[in-house]
GROMACS .gro file of C-alpha atoms in nm:
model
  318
    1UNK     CA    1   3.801  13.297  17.679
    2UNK     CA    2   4.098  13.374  17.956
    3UNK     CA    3   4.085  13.737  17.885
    4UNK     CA    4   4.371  13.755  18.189
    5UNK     CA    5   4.571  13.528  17.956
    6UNK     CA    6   4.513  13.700  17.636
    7UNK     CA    7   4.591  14.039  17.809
    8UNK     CA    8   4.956  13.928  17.942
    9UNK     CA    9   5.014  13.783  17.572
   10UNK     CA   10   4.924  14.158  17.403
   11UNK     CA   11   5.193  14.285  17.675
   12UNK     CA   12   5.390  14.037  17.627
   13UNK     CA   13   5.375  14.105  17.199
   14UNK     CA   14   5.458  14.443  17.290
   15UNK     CA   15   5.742  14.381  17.490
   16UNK     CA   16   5.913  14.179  17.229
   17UNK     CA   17   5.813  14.481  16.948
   18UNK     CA   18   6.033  14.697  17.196
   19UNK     CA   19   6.283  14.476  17.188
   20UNK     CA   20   6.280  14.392  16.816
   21UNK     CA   21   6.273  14.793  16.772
   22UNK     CA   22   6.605  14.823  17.041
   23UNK     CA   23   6.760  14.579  16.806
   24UNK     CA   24   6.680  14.740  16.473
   25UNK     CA   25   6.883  15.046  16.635
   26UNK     CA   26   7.190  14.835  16.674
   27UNK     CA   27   7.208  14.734  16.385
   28UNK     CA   28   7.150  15.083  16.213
   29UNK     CA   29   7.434  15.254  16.489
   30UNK     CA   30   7.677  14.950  16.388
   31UNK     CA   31   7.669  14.995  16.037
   32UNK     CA   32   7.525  14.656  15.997
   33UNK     CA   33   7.243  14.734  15.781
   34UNK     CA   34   7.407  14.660  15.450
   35UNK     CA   35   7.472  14.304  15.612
   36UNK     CA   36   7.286  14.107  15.405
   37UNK     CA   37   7.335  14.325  15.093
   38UNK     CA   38   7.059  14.476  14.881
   39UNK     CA   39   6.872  14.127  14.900
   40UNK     CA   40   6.477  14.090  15.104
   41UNK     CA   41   6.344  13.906  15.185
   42UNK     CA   42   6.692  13.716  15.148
   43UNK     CA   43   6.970  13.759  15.299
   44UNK     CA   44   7.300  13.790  15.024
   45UNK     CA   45   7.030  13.589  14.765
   46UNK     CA   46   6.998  13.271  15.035
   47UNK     CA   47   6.747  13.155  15.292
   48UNK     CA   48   7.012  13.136  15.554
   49UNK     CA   49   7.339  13.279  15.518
   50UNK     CA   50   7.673  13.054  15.520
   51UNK     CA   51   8.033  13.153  15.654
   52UNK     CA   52   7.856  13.538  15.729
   53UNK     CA   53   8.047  13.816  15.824
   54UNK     CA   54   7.965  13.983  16.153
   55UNK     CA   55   7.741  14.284  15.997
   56UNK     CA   56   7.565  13.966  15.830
   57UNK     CA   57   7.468  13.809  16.184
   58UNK     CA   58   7.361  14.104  16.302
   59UNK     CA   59   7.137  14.227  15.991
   60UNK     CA   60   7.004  13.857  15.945
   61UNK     CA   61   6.891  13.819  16.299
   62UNK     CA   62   6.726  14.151  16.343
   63UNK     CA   63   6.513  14.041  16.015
   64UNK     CA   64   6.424  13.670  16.185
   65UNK     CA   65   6.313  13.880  16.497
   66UNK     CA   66   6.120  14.101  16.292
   67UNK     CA   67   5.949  13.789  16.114
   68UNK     CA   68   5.899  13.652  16.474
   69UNK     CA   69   5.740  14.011  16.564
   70UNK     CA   70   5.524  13.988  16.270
   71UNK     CA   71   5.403  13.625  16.413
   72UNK     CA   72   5.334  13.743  16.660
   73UNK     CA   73   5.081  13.997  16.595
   74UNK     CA   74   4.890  13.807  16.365
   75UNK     CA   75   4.860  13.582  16.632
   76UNK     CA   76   4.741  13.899  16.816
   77UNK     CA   77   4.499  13.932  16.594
   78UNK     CA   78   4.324  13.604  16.515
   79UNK     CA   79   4.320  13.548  16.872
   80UNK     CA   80   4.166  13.925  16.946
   81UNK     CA   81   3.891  13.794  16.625
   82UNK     CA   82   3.820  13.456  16.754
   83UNK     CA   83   3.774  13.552  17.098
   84UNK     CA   84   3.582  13.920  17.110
   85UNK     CA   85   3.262  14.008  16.945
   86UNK     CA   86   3.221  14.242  16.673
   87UNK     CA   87   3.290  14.586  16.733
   88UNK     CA   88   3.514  14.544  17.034
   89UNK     CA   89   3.800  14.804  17.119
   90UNK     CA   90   4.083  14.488  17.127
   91UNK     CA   91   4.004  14.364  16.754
   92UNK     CA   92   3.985  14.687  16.622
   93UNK     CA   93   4.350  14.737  16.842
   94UNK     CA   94   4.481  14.399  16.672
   95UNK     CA   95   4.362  14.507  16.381
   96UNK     CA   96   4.588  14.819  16.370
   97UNK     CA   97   4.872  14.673  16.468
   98UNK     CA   98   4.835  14.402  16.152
   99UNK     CA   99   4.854  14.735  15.978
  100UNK     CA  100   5.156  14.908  16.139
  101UNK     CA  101   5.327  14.586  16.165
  102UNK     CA  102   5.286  14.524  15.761
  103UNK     CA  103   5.384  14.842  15.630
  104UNK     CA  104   5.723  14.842  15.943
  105UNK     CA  105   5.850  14.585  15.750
  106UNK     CA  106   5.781  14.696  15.423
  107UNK     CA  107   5.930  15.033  15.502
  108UNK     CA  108   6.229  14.828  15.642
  109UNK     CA  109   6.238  14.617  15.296
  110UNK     CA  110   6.272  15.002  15.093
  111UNK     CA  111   6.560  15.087  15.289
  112UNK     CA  112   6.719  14.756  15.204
  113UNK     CA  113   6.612  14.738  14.854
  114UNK     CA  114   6.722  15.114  14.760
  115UNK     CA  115   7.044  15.082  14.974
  116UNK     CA  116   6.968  15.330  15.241
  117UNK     CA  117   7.152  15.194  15.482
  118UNK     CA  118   7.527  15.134  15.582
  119UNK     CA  119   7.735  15.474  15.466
  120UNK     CA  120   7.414  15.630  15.235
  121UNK     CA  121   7.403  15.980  15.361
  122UNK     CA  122   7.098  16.126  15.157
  123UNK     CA  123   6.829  16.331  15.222
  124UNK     CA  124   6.651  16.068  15.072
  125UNK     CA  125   6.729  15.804  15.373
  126UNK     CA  126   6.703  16.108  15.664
  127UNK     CA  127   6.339  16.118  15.553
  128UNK     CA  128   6.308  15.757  15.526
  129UNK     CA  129   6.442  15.696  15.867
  130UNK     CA  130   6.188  16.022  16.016
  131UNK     CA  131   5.886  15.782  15.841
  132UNK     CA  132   5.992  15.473  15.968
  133UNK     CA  133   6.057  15.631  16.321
  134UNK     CA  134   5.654  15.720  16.278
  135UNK     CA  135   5.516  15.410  16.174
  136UNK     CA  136   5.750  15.233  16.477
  137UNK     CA  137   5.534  15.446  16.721
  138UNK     CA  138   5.190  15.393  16.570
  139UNK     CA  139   5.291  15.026  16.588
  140UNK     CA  140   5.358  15.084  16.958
  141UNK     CA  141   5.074  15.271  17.009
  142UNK     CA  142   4.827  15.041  16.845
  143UNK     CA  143   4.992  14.748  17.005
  144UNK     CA  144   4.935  14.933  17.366
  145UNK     CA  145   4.589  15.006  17.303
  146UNK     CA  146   4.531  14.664  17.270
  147UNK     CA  147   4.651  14.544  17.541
  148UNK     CA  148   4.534  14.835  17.739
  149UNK     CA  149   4.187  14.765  17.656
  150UNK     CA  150   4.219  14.372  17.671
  151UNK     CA  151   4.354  14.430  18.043
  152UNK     CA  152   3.989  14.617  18.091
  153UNK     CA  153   4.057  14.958  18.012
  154UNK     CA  154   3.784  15.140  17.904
  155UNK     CA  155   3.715  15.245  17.517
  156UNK     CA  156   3.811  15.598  17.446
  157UNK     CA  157   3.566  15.870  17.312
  158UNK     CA  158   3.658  16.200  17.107
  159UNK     CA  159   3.311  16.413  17.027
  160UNK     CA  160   3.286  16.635  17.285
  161UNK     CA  161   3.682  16.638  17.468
  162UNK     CA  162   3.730  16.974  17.414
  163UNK     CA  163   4.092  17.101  17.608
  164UNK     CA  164   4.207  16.733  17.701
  165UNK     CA  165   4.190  16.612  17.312
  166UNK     CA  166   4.403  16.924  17.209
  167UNK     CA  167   4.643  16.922  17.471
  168UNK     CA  168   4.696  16.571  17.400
  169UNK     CA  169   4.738  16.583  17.053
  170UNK     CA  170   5.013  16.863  17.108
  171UNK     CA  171   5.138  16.640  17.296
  172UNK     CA  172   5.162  16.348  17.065
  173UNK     CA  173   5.253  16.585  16.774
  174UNK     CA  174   5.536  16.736  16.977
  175UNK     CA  175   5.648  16.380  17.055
  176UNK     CA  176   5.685  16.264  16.669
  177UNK     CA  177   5.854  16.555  16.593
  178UNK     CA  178   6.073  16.482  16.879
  179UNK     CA  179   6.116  16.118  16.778
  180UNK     CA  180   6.163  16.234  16.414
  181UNK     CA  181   6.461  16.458  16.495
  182UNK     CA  182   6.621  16.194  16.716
  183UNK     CA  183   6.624  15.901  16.453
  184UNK     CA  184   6.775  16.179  16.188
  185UNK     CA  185   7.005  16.299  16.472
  186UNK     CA  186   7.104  15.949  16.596
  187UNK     CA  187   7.196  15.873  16.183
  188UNK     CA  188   7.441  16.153  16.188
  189UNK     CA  189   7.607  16.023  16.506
  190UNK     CA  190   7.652  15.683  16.363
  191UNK     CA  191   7.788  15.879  15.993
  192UNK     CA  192   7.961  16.170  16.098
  193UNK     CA  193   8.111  16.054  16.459
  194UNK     CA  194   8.274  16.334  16.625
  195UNK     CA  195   8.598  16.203  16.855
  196UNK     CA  196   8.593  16.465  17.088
  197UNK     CA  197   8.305  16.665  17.206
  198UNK     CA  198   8.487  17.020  17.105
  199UNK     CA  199   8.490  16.859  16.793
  200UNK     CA  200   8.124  16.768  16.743
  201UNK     CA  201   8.054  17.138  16.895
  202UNK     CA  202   8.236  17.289  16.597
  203UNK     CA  203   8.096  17.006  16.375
  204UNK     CA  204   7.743  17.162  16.480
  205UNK     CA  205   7.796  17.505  16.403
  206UNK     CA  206   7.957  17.461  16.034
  207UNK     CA  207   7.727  17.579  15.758
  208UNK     CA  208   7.874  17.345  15.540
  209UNK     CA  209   7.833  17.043  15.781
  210UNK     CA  210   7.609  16.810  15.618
  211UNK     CA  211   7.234  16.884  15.733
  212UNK     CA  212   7.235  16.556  15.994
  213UNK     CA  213   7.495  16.640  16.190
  214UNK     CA  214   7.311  17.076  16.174
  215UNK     CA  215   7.031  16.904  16.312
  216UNK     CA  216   7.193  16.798  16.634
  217UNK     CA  217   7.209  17.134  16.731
  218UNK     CA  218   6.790  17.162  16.703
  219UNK     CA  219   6.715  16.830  16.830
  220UNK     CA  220   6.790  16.921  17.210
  221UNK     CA  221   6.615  17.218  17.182
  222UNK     CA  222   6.291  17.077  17.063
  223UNK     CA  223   6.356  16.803  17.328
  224UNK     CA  224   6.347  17.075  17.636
  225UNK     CA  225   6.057  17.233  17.441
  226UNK     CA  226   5.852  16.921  17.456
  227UNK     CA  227   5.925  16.840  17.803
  228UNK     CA  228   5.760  17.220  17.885
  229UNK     CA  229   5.454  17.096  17.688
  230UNK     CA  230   5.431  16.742  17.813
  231UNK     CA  231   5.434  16.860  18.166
  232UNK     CA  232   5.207  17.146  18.062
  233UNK     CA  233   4.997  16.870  17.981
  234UNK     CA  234   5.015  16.589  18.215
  235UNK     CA  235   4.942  16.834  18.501
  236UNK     CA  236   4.621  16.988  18.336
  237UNK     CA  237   4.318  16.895  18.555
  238UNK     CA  238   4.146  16.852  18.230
  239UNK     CA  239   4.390  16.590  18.128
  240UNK     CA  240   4.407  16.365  18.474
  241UNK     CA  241   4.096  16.434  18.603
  242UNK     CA  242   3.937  16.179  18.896
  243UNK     CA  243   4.092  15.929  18.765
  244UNK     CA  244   4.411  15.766  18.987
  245UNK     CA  245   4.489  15.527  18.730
  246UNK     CA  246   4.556  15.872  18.502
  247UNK     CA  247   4.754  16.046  18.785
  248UNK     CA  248   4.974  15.734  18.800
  249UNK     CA  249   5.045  15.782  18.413
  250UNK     CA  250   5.125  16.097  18.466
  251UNK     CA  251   5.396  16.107  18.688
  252UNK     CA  252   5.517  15.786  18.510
  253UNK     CA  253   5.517  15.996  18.189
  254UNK     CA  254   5.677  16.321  18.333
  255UNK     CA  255   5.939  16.108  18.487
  256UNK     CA  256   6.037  15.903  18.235
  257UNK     CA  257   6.088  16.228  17.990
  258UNK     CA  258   6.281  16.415  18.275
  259UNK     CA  259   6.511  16.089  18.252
  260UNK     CA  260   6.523  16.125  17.860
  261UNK     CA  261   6.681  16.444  17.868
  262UNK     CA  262   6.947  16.358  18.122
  263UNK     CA  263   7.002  16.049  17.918
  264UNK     CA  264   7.036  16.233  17.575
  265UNK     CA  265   7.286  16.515  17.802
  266UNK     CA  266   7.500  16.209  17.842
  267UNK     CA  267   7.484  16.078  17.497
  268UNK     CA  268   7.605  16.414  17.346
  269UNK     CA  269   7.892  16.363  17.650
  270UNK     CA  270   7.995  16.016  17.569
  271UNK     CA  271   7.982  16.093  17.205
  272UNK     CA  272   7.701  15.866  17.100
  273UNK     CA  273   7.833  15.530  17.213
  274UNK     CA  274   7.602  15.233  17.100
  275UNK     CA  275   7.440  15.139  17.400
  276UNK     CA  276   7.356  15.501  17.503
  277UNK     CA  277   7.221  15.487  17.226
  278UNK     CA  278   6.992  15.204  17.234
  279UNK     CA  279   6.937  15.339  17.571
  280UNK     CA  280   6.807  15.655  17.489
  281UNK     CA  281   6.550  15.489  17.260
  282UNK     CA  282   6.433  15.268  17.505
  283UNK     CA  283   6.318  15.590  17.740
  284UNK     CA  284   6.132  15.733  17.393
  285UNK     CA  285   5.927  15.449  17.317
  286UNK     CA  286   5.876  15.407  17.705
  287UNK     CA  287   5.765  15.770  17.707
  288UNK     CA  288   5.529  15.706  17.402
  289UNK     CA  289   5.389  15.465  17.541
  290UNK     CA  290   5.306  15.602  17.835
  291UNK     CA  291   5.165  15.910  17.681
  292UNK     CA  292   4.941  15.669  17.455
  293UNK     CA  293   4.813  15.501  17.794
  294UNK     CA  294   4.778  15.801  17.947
  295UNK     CA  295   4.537  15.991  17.639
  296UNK     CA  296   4.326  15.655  17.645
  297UNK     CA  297   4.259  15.676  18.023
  298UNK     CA  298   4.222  16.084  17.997
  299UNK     CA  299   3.944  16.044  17.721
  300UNK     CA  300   3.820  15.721  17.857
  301UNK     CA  301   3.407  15.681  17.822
  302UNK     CA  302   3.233  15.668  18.157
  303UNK     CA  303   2.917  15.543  18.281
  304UNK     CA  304   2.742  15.866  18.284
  305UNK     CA  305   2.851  15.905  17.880
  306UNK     CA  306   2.638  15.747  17.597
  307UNK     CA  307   2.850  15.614  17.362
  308UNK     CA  308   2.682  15.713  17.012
  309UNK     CA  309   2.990  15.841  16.866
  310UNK     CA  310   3.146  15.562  16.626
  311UNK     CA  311   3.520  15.615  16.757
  312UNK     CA  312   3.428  15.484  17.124
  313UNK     CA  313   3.302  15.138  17.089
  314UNK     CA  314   3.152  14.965  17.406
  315UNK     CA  315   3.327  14.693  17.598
  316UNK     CA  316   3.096  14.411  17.480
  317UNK     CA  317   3.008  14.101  17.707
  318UNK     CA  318   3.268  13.825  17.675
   0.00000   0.00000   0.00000
């Protein structure tokens, strides 16, 4: 096996997962969600659409990327099976991200099928949207692992982390929560579009506002509060330790969240356009990911550990 070649093709499948997830945000901030009506795997009861509408392009070729994405990680993962032994980190990696992938688009499929999309303003598609927003960052996550580990990176271990596996988890935890808020908060832009910023100000501090657009006023502020606690973490010896590789991560992390926040400053400026917003979700899965690559090389397994606990499997011999 060309594990060089396998390990630019798990990049590469996460890559186009970004991508298909950038996407998926267009077509939610453009309305264009209801293009194919309340038909899946169809789109308006056909294979392939004729004469569509605009919103129906849009809707119809987020779905054939998403089919493509889902092609791709099988692939992933009869390519991780056939080519590592049993046991090893990358198949149990692939194997995740079969998971993630499956129940992304059948999360997708419910919004379709129960019409939570286009103008549906429920509390029903708010929590929808949080739970999809999760499952999009396991999928990322798993998908990075893979490649992480199919690039040589070591497995990860958990007994016996002690600081580093809490602060970590805080971190991730403070990150979903983050990510949760945005994808509710980015669904009120797109429903309840302020046209000036006095406007969206006042729209914030209504009681009666619908809950969405209330939510944009706690969404910043649990933003700045995770930035405190991700550079808490990424600067705790515990966390980076000897390792350069983690150091790098680090400051890639850190930096990439400082330029979240001054991204999401100008988004709440601009109003929310469409390609701020996309934008602005590029720099959160970025900053997932690089949180993800930087807990796998903080609780990496080292030659001076054994590796008797279940959750950190060895890199077997190719």
């Amino acid at each position: 096996m060309n594990a060089k070649r396998f390990s630019i093709y798990a990049w590469g499948v996460l890559a186009f997962n970004v991508g298909v997830i950038l996407w998926g945000a267009y077509v939610r901030a453009t309305g264009s969600g209801a293009g194919c009506g309340n038909h899946w795997p169809l789109c308006d009861g056909v294979i392939v659409p004729r004469s569509p509408q605009l919103a129906t392009v849009i809707e119809f070729s987020h779905r054939a990327s998403s089919g493509l994405a889902l092609l791709l990680v099988i692939g992933l993962f009869v390519w991780a099976f056939r080519a590592y032994p049993k046991g090893h980190t990358v198949r149990r990696g692939a194997a995740f991200s079969v998971i993630f992938i499956i129940t992304e688009a059948l999360l997708g499929a419910g919004l379709v099928l129960f019409e939570l999309v286009a103008d549906n303003s429920s509390k029903t598609r708010a929590f929808s949207t949080s739970i999809h927003l999760v499952n999009t960052f396991l999928l990322l996550g798993a998908l990075t692992l893979t490649a992480w580990w199919a690039s040589g990176g070591p497995p990860v271990r958990l007994k016996g982390q002690g600081v580093r596996l809490w602060a970590l988890g805080l971190g991730i935890i403070a990150l979903l929560v983050l990510g949760m808020t945005g994808a509710v908060t980015a669904l009120g832009d797109t429903l309840f579009p302020p046209e000036s910023l006095a406007e969206g100000l006042r729209q914030d501090l209504d009681p009666t506002a619908n809950f969405m657009i209330r939510l944009r006023a706690i969404h910043p502020i649990v933003a700045v509060g995770t930035a405190f606690l991700l550079i808490l973490v990424a600067g705790l010896p515990e966390v980076v330790g000897d390792h350069p590789d983690s150091e790098r991560i680090a400051r890639a992390l850190v930096g990439l969240f400082v330029v979240q926040l001054v991204a999401g400053v100008i988004n709440v400026i601009l109003l929310a356009p469409v390609w701020m917003q996309m934008l602005h979700l590029l720099l959160a899965d970025l900053s997932w990911i690089a949180l993800v690559l930087l807990a796998a090389s903080a609780m990496r397994v080292t030659e001076l550990q054994t590796v008797d606990d279940p959750i950190a499997v060895p890199q077997a011999a190719r």
